[in-house]
mmCIF file of C-alpha atoms in Angstrom:
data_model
loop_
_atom_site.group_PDB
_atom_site.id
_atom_site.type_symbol
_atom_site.label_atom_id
_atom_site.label_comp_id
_atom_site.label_asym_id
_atom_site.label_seq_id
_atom_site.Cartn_x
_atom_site.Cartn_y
_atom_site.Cartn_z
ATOM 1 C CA UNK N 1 -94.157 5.472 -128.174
ATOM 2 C CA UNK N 2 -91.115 3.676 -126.931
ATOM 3 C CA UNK N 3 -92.200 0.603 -128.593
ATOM 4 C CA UNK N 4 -91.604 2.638 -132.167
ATOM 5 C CA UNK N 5 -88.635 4.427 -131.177
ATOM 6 C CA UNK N 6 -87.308 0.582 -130.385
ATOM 7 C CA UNK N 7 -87.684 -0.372 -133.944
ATOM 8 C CA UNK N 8 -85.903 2.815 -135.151
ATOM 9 C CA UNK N 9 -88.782 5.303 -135.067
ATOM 10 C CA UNK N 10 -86.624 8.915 -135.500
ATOM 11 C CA UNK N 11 -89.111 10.719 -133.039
ATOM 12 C CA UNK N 12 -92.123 10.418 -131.318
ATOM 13 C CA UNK N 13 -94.771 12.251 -129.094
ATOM 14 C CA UNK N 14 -97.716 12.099 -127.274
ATOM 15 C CA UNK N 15 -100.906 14.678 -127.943
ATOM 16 C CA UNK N 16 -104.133 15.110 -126.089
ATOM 17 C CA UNK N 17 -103.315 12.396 -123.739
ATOM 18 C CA UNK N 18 -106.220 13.237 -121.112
ATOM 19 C CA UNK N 19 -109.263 11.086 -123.155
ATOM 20 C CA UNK N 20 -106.964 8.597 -124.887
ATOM 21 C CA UNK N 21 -104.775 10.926 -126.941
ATOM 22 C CA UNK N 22 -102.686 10.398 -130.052
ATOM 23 C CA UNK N 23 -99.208 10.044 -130.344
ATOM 24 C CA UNK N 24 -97.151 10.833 -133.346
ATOM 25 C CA UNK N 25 -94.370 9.239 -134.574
ATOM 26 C CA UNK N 26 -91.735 10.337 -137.279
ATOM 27 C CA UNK N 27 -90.649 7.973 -139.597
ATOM 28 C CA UNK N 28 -88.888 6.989 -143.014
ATOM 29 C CA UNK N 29 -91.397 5.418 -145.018
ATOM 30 C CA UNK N 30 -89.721 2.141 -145.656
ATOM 31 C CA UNK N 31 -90.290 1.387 -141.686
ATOM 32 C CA UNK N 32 -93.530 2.821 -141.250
ATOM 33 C CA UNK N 33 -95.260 -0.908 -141.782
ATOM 34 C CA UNK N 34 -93.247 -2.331 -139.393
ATOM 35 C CA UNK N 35 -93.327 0.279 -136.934
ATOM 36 C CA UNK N 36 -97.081 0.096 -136.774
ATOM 37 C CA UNK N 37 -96.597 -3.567 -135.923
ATOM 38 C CA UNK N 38 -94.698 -2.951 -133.192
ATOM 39 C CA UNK N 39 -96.977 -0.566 -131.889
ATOM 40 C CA UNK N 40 -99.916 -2.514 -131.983
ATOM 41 C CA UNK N 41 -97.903 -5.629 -130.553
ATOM 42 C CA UNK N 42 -96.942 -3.259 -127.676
ATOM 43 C CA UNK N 43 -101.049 -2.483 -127.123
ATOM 44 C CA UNK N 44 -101.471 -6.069 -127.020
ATOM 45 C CA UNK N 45 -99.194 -6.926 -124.358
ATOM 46 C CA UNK N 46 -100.443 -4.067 -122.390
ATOM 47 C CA UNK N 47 -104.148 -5.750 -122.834
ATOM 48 C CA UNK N 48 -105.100 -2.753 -125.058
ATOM 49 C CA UNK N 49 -107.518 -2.887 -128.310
ATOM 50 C CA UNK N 50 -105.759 -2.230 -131.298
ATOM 51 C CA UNK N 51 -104.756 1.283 -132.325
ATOM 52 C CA UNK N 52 -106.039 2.754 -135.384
ATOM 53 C CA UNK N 53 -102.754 3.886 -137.048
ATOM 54 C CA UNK N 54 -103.018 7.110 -140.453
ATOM 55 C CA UNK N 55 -100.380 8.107 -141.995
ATOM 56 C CA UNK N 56 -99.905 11.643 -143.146
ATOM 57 C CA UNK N 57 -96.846 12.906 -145.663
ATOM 58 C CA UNK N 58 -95.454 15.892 -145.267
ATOM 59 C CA UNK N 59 -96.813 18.896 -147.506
ATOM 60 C CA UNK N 60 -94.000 21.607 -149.165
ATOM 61 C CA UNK N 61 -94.880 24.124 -145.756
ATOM 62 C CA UNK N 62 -96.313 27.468 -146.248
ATOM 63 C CA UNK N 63 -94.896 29.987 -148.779
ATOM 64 C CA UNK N 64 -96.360 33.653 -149.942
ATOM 65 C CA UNK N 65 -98.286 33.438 -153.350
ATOM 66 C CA UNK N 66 -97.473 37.152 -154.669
#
């Protein structure tokens, strides 16, 4: 997570860490390519397979229909 927050990630955080876990990491689009890099450059050094990296967008939130 550090390693994204390093190349100017705005947030980041780690989820279901006991079997491997995800972490999610906030950021504008135009630095989501090269935040992935650095991520998976930061696996490498630790002698870690690559991560599989998704990104999701941001829906509108929930609002009532009636």
């Amino acid at each position: 997570m550090s390693a994204g927050v390093e190349v100017g990630a705005l947030g980041a955080r780690m989820t279901g860490g006991g079997f491997g876990g995800s972490a999610i990491v906030l950021v504008e689009e135009s630095a989501a390519e090269k935040t992935a890099e650095a991520i998976a450059g930061a696996f490498a050094t630790a002698g870690h397979r690559d991560p599989r990296v998704f990104t999701a967008v941001p829906s509108v939130g929930a609002r009532r229909l009636v």
